[in-house]
Amino acid sequence: MKWDAKLYEQKHGFVAEYGESLLPMIPVNPKQSILDIGCGTGTLTAMLGKKGGRVVGIDSSADMIEEARKLHPEIEFQTKDALNLEYQGEWDVIFSNAVFHWIRDQKKLLEQVSQALRPGGLLVCEFGAEGNIAVIEKAFQAVLAKRGVSYSSKFCFPATEKFCALAESAGLTVENAFDFDRPTPLKEGEKGLYYWARQFYRDELEAFTGEEQEKILAELEEETRQRLYNGQEWVADYRRLRMAARKRG
Ligand code: BEZ
């Protein structure tokens, strides 16, 4: 998916705000190195800068990295794919917020993370759990099905037990893992779901004319309004999986 870094910063800044609740899980140690996987525009990476000596943010989107460098010139950022980290036992802490659900090959991801951590190193991550945005996904699927188009989710929202098993197989010992509902208000009031879907279903919508896209988004709103709109704002049915794990050895 192509990311629009400025739009993301304006409309989805809440993603980093929620991620702040993970920061107390990261120890403070000026000698430690911290890698932030999928740093986006770098809001949390800059906060992690206060926790460690060397802090690096990586993201597969060059657009996001360009924006992150402008916003936080004091922090090191690199364009890098999470499935090709190529680090060997060199990080004390690996952190990631709201990213792992974009990566379908979570086995390879966890192997890469494990290989990148030094023995005893810490992984702290949070992302979409099983059932995340289920109401939105089901409605989007139904709206496209009416047009003869089959939508199968591009996201990977695993069950906690399954993700923990993958982590253990990759050489990590899970210290803590749980999932929870986190109903998430979307910005822009009545237009909240519209903008959210425009951003995150952009690739799917591009197959339709502009007029048809507007109809699809209106139908998506109608299908989900009763469950997700409270009269003032849209509240997305987010579910999170949070995990802390250590590299064995
Ligand atoms: C999430 O953070 O759960 C999410 C964000 C965008 C699309 C899908 C899931």
mmCIF file of C-alpha atoms and ligand atoms in Angstrom:
data_model
loop_
_atom_site.group_PDB
_atom_site.id
_atom_site.type_symbol
_atom_site.label_atom_id
_atom_site.label_comp_id
_atom_site.label_asym_id
_atom_site.label_seq_id
_atom_site.Cartn_x
_atom_site.Cartn_y
_atom_site.Cartn_z
ATOM 1 C CA MET A 1 0.000 0.000 0.000
ATOM 2 C CA LYS A 2 1.205 3.525 -0.808
ATOM 3 C CA TRP A 3 1.280 5.771 2.262
ATOM 4 C CA ASP A 4 0.554 9.493 2.215
ATOM 5 C CA ALA A 5 2.727 10.601 5.138
ATOM 6 C CA LYS A 6 1.149 14.063 5.572
ATOM 7 C CA LEU A 7 -2.434 12.738 5.444
ATOM 8 C CA TYR A 8 -1.483 9.971 7.863
ATOM 9 C CA GLU A 9 0.022 12.462 10.327
ATOM 10 C CA GLN A 10 -3.098 14.700 10.151
ATOM 11 C CA LYS A 11 -5.845 12.102 10.321
ATOM 12 C CA HIS A 12 -4.291 9.096 12.040
ATOM 13 C CA GLY A 13 -2.041 10.735 14.614
ATOM 14 C CA PHE A 14 -4.082 8.908 17.271
ATOM 15 C CA VAL A 15 -2.200 5.720 16.344
ATOM 16 C CA ALA A 16 0.948 7.074 17.996
ATOM 17 C CA GLU A 17 -1.073 8.521 20.905
ATOM 18 C CA TYR A 18 -2.331 5.030 21.775
ATOM 19 C CA GLY A 19 1.160 3.618 21.322
ATOM 20 C CA GLU A 20 2.408 5.880 24.128
ATOM 21 C CA SER A 21 0.858 3.473 26.618
ATOM 22 C CA LEU A 22 3.553 0.951 25.596
ATOM 23 C CA LEU A 23 6.430 3.219 26.583
ATOM 24 C CA PRO A 24 6.451 2.316 30.321
ATOM 25 C CA MET A 25 7.322 -1.245 29.190
ATOM 26 C CA ILE A 26 10.656 0.025 27.828
ATOM 27 C CA PRO A 27 13.438 0.400 30.415
ATOM 28 C CA VAL A 28 15.558 3.562 30.542
ATOM 29 C CA ASN A 29 19.223 2.868 29.928
ATOM 30 C CA PRO A 30 21.558 5.262 28.111
ATOM 31 C CA LYS A 31 23.708 2.288 27.060
ATOM 32 C CA GLN A 32 20.928 0.390 25.280
ATOM 33 C CA SER A 33 20.074 0.372 21.587
ATOM 34 C CA ILE A 34 16.426 0.521 20.476
ATOM 35 C CA LEU A 35 14.982 -0.293 17.059
ATOM 36 C CA ASP A 36 11.475 0.974 16.212
ATOM 37 C CA ILE A 37 9.970 -1.177 13.428
ATOM 38 C CA GLY A 38 7.410 0.630 11.254
ATOM 39 C CA CYS A 39 8.108 4.022 12.800
ATOM 40 C CA GLY A 40 5.869 5.987 10.398
ATOM 41 C CA THR A 41 6.456 9.691 10.887
ATOM 42 C CA GLY A 42 8.579 9.022 13.987
ATOM 43 C CA THR A 43 6.413 10.318 16.851
ATOM 44 C CA LEU A 44 7.078 7.325 19.118
ATOM 45 C CA THR A 45 10.690 6.924 17.932
ATOM 46 C CA ALA A 46 11.379 10.451 19.214
ATOM 47 C CA MET A 47 9.871 9.479 22.589
ATOM 48 C CA LEU A 48 11.993 6.307 22.626
ATOM 49 C CA GLY A 49 14.970 8.625 22.134
ATOM 50 C CA LYS A 50 14.637 9.492 25.816
ATOM 51 C CA LYS A 51 14.923 5.807 26.810
ATOM 52 C CA GLY A 52 18.135 4.709 25.161
ATOM 53 C CA GLY A 53 21.492 5.634 23.652
ATOM 54 C CA ARG A 54 21.158 4.635 20.016
ATOM 55 C CA VAL A 55 17.573 4.775 18.765
ATOM 56 C CA VAL A 56 16.752 4.055 15.119
ATOM 57 C CA GLY A 57 13.353 4.159 13.392
ATOM 58 C CA ILE A 58 12.787 2.080 10.270
ATOM 59 C CA ASP A 59 9.854 2.011 7.871
ATOM 60 C CA SER A 60 9.289 0.420 4.459
ATOM 61 C CA SER A 61 7.754 3.695 3.184
ATOM 62 C CA ALA A 62 10.362 6.190 1.940
ATOM 63 C CA ASP A 63 7.646 8.877 2.155
ATOM 64 C CA MET A 64 7.167 8.236 5.874
ATOM 65 C CA ILE A 65 10.935 8.256 6.493
ATOM 66 C CA GLU A 66 11.321 11.561 4.652
ATOM 67 C CA GLU A 67 8.610 13.114 6.839
ATOM 68 C CA ALA A 68 10.070 11.543 10.020
ATOM 69 C CA ARG A 69 13.506 13.049 9.258
ATOM 70 C CA LYS A 70 11.939 16.505 8.779
ATOM 71 C CA LEU A 71 9.926 16.279 11.999
ATOM 72 C CA HIS A 72 12.696 14.751 14.168
ATOM 73 C CA PRO A 73 16.101 15.679 12.749
ATOM 74 C CA GLU A 74 17.848 14.542 15.937
ATOM 75 C CA ILE A 75 16.801 10.889 15.401
ATOM 76 C CA GLU A 76 18.242 8.340 12.951
ATOM 77 C CA PHE A 77 15.723 6.936 10.437
ATOM 78 C CA GLN A 78 16.192 4.399 7.638
ATOM 79 C CA THR A 79 13.955 3.009 4.903
ATOM 80 C CA LYS A 80 13.947 -0.725 5.570
ATOM 81 C CA ASP A 81 11.595 -3.663 5.225
ATOM 82 C CA ALA A 82 10.745 -5.553 8.420
ATOM 83 C CA LEU A 83 11.112 -8.870 6.566
ATOM 84 C CA ASN A 84 14.677 -8.021 5.547
ATOM 85 C CA LEU A 85 16.164 -6.597 8.733
ATOM 86 C CA GLU A 86 19.486 -8.402 8.271
ATOM 87 C CA TYR A 87 20.673 -7.495 11.773
ATOM 88 C CA GLN A 88 22.595 -10.076 13.803
ATOM 89 C CA GLY A 89 22.144 -9.946 17.592
ATOM 90 C CA GLU A 90 22.741 -6.219 17.844
ATOM 91 C CA TRP A 91 19.622 -4.660 19.411
ATOM 92 C CA ASP A 92 18.796 -4.527 23.124
ATOM 93 C CA VAL A 93 15.167 -3.556 22.508
ATOM 94 C CA ILE A 94 12.884 -3.893 19.491
ATOM 95 C CA PHE A 95 9.660 -1.900 19.625
ATOM 96 C CA SER A 96 6.714 -1.845 17.247
ATOM 97 C CA ASN A 97 3.276 -0.239 17.397
ATOM 98 C CA ALA A 98 0.352 -0.818 14.991
ATOM 99 C CA VAL A 99 2.513 -2.385 12.294
ATOM 100 C CA PHE A 100 2.706 -6.181 12.509
ATOM 101 C CA HIS A 101 -0.844 -6.650 11.155
ATOM 102 C CA TRP A 102 0.389 -5.293 7.799
ATOM 103 C CA ILE A 103 2.882 -8.148 7.512
ATOM 104 C CA ARG A 104 1.370 -11.418 6.333
ATOM 105 C CA ASP A 105 4.435 -13.567 6.933
ATOM 106 C CA GLN A 106 4.538 -13.202 10.706
ATOM 107 C CA LYS A 107 6.692 -16.328 11.075
ATOM 108 C CA LYS A 108 9.466 -14.746 9.014
ATOM 109 C CA LEU A 109 8.923 -11.411 10.786
ATOM 110 C CA LEU A 110 9.463 -12.975 14.218
ATOM 111 C CA GLU A 111 12.503 -14.889 12.956
ATOM 112 C CA GLN A 112 13.991 -11.624 11.698
ATOM 113 C CA VAL A 113 13.219 -9.890 14.999
ATOM 114 C CA SER A 114 14.712 -12.749 17.011
ATOM 115 C CA GLN A 115 17.863 -12.751 14.882
ATOM 116 C CA ALA A 116 18.215 -8.977 15.320
ATOM 117 C CA LEU A 117 17.978 -9.076 19.136
ATOM 118 C CA ARG A 118 20.976 -9.819 21.348
ATOM 119 C CA PRO A 119 20.444 -12.761 23.775
ATOM 120 C CA GLY A 120 18.220 -11.436 26.579
ATOM 121 C CA GLY A 121 17.049 -8.572 24.351
ATOM 122 C CA LEU A 122 13.433 -7.413 24.635
ATOM 123 C CA LEU A 123 10.626 -7.262 22.045
ATOM 124 C CA VAL A 124 7.649 -5.039 22.902
ATOM 125 C CA CYS A 125 4.914 -4.923 20.291
ATOM 126 C CA GLU A 126 1.251 -4.079 19.886
ATOM 127 C CA PHE A 127 -0.933 -4.467 16.810
ATOM 128 C CA GLY A 128 -4.339 -5.698 15.635
ATOM 129 C CA ALA A 129 -5.550 -8.882 17.339
ATOM 130 C CA GLU A 130 -7.960 -11.486 16.010
ATOM 131 C CA GLY A 131 -11.318 -9.770 15.429
ATOM 132 C CA ASN A 132 -9.771 -6.323 14.865
ATOM 133 C CA ILE A 133 -12.047 -4.107 12.706
ATOM 134 C CA ALA A 134 -14.268 -7.148 12.079
ATOM 135 C CA VAL A 135 -17.395 -4.995 11.645
ATOM 136 C CA ILE A 136 -15.695 -2.751 9.068
ATOM 137 C CA GLU A 137 -14.087 -5.637 7.172
ATOM 138 C CA LYS A 138 -17.319 -7.632 6.971
ATOM 139 C CA ALA A 139 -19.266 -4.617 5.732
ATOM 140 C CA PHE A 140 -16.610 -3.709 3.152
ATOM 141 C CA GLN A 141 -16.611 -7.291 1.905
ATOM 142 C CA ALA A 142 -20.430 -7.222 1.574
ATOM 143 C CA VAL A 143 -20.448 -3.876 -0.251
ATOM 144 C CA LEU A 144 -17.868 -5.111 -2.787
ATOM 145 C CA ALA A 145 -19.618 -8.493 -3.135
ATOM 146 C CA LYS A 146 -22.731 -6.622 -4.339
ATOM 147 C CA ARG A 147 -20.534 -5.452 -7.233
ATOM 148 C CA GLY A 148 -19.259 -8.946 -7.967
ATOM 149 C CA VAL A 149 -15.871 -8.229 -6.416
ATOM 150 C CA SER A 150 -14.454 -10.617 -3.856
ATOM 151 C CA TYR A 151 -12.489 -8.912 -1.051
ATOM 152 C CA SER A 152 -10.320 -11.017 1.183
ATOM 153 C CA SER A 153 -8.566 -9.158 3.950
ATOM 154 C CA LYS A 154 -5.015 -8.009 3.327
ATOM 155 C CA PHE A 155 -4.403 -7.775 7.071
ATOM 156 C CA CYS A 156 -3.110 -10.403 9.462
ATOM 157 C CA PHE A 157 -4.812 -10.193 12.872
ATOM 158 C CA PRO A 158 -3.659 -13.354 14.687
ATOM 159 C CA ALA A 159 -5.030 -15.078 17.754
ATOM 160 C CA THR A 160 -2.752 -14.373 20.714
ATOM 161 C CA GLU A 161 -1.942 -18.082 21.288
ATOM 162 C CA LYS A 162 -0.944 -18.496 17.652
ATOM 163 C CA PHE A 163 1.311 -15.419 17.675
ATOM 164 C CA CYS A 164 2.925 -16.535 20.946
ATOM 165 C CA ALA A 165 3.618 -19.979 19.468
ATOM 166 C CA LEU A 166 5.315 -18.344 16.462
ATOM 167 C CA ALA A 167 7.396 -16.169 18.801
ATOM 168 C CA GLU A 168 8.491 -19.166 20.879
ATOM 169 C CA SER A 169 9.421 -21.110 17.723
ATOM 170 C CA ALA A 170 11.499 -18.147 16.570
ATOM 171 C CA GLY A 171 13.611 -18.296 19.753
ATOM 172 C CA LEU A 172 11.760 -15.805 21.958
ATOM 173 C CA THR A 173 10.365 -16.459 25.429
ATOM 174 C CA VAL A 174 7.015 -14.745 25.864
ATOM 175 C CA GLU A 175 6.877 -12.876 29.190
ATOM 176 C CA ASN A 176 3.458 -11.340 28.768
ATOM 177 C CA ALA A 177 0.832 -11.419 26.030
ATOM 178 C CA PHE A 178 -2.840 -10.537 25.959
ATOM 179 C CA ASP A 179 -5.516 -9.119 23.681
ATOM 180 C CA PHE A 180 -8.191 -6.554 24.436
ATOM 181 C CA ASP A 181 -10.900 -4.411 22.838
ATOM 182 C CA ARG A 182 -9.902 -0.844 22.187
ATOM 183 C CA PRO A 183 -12.823 1.021 20.613
ATOM 184 C CA THR A 184 -11.067 3.817 18.751
ATOM 185 C CA PRO A 185 -12.720 7.146 17.868
ATOM 186 C CA LEU A 186 -11.820 8.277 14.348
ATOM 187 C CA LYS A 187 -11.046 11.916 13.618
ATOM 188 C CA GLU A 188 -13.306 14.210 11.541
ATOM 189 C CA GLY A 189 -16.698 13.494 13.160
ATOM 190 C CA GLU A 190 -19.345 12.409 10.639
ATOM 191 C CA LYS A 191 -16.620 11.870 7.989
ATOM 192 C CA GLY A 192 -14.366 9.741 10.213
ATOM 193 C CA LEU A 193 -15.045 6.341 8.656
ATOM 194 C CA TYR A 194 -15.066 7.875 5.180
ATOM 195 C CA TYR A 195 -11.487 9.178 5.566
ATOM 196 C CA TRP A 196 -10.318 6.030 7.357
ATOM 197 C CA ALA A 197 -11.619 3.809 4.536
ATOM 198 C CA ARG A 198 -10.257 6.154 1.846
ATOM 199 C CA GLN A 199 -6.803 5.750 3.360
ATOM 200 C CA PHE A 200 -6.779 2.070 4.246
ATOM 201 C CA TYR A 201 -8.903 0.655 1.390
ATOM 202 C CA ARG A 202 -7.263 2.931 -1.165
ATOM 203 C CA ASP A 203 -5.896 0.104 -3.320
ATOM 204 C CA GLU A 204 -9.260 -1.693 -3.453
ATOM 205 C CA LEU A 205 -11.187 1.541 -4.189
ATOM 206 C CA GLU A 206 -8.885 2.486 -7.039
ATOM 207 C CA ALA A 207 -10.443 -0.285 -9.161
ATOM 208 C CA PHE A 208 -13.680 1.798 -9.322
ATOM 209 C CA THR A 209 -14.656 5.153 -10.845
ATOM 210 C CA GLY A 210 -14.742 8.170 -8.528
ATOM 211 C CA GLU A 211 -18.554 8.111 -8.513
ATOM 212 C CA GLU A 212 -18.670 4.413 -7.661
ATOM 213 C CA GLN A 213 -16.100 4.906 -4.875
ATOM 214 C CA GLU A 214 -18.385 7.485 -3.262
ATOM 215 C CA LYS A 215 -21.299 5.017 -3.433
ATOM 216 C CA ILE A 216 -19.198 2.243 -1.910
ATOM 217 C CA LEU A 217 -18.123 4.478 0.973
ATOM 218 C CA ALA A 218 -21.699 5.639 1.573
ATOM 219 C CA GLU A 219 -22.870 2.010 1.680
ATOM 220 C CA LEU A 220 -20.018 1.101 4.025
ATOM 221 C CA GLU A 221 -21.243 3.842 6.366
ATOM 222 C CA GLU A 222 -24.827 2.620 6.167
ATOM 223 C CA GLU A 223 -23.842 -1.010 6.858
ATOM 224 C CA THR A 224 -21.836 -0.081 9.964
ATOM 225 C CA ARG A 225 -23.602 3.050 11.274
ATOM 226 C CA GLN A 226 -25.684 1.280 13.892
ATOM 227 C CA ARG A 227 -22.663 -0.404 15.506
ATOM 228 C CA LEU A 228 -19.928 2.174 15.007
ATOM 229 C CA TYR A 229 -21.477 5.669 14.898
ATOM 230 C CA ASN A 230 -22.529 7.242 18.181
ATOM 231 C CA GLY A 231 -24.202 10.323 16.717
ATOM 232 C CA GLN A 232 -21.061 12.431 16.964
ATOM 233 C CA GLU A 233 -18.161 10.309 15.843
ATOM 234 C CA TRP A 234 -17.244 6.939 14.396
ATOM 235 C CA VAL A 235 -15.691 4.517 16.860
ATOM 236 C CA ALA A 236 -13.757 1.764 15.070
ATOM 237 C CA ASP A 237 -13.888 -1.733 16.549
ATOM 238 C CA TYR A 238 -10.153 -2.068 17.157
ATOM 239 C CA ARG A 239 -8.775 -5.020 19.134
ATOM 240 C CA ARG A 240 -5.129 -5.072 20.178
ATOM 241 C CA LEU A 241 -2.601 -7.812 20.840
ATOM 242 C CA ARG A 242 0.170 -6.687 23.185
ATOM 243 C CA MET A 243 3.263 -8.775 23.804
ATOM 244 C CA ALA A 244 6.602 -8.595 25.637
ATOM 245 C CA ALA A 245 9.126 -11.342 24.864
ATOM 246 C CA ARG A 246 12.853 -11.939 25.336
ATOM 247 C CA LYS A 247 15.421 -13.519 23.072
ATOM 248 C CA ARG A 248 16.571 -16.833 24.529
ATOM 249 C CA GLY A 249 20.193 -17.739 24.949
HETATM 250 C C1 BEZ B 1 -5.119 -0.957 13.091
HETATM 251 O O1 BEZ B 1 -4.318 -0.180 13.630
HETATM 252 O O2 BEZ B 1 -5.644 -1.862 13.727
HETATM 253 C C2 BEZ B 1 -5.440 -0.823 11.653
HETATM 254 C C3 BEZ B 1 -5.218 0.367 11.013
HETATM 255 C C4 BEZ B 1 -5.486 0.460 9.661
HETATM 256 C C5 BEZ B 1 -6.011 -0.597 8.974
HETATM 257 C C6 BEZ B 1 -6.242 -1.768 9.631
HETATM 258 C C7 BEZ B 1 -5.964 -1.896 10.971
#
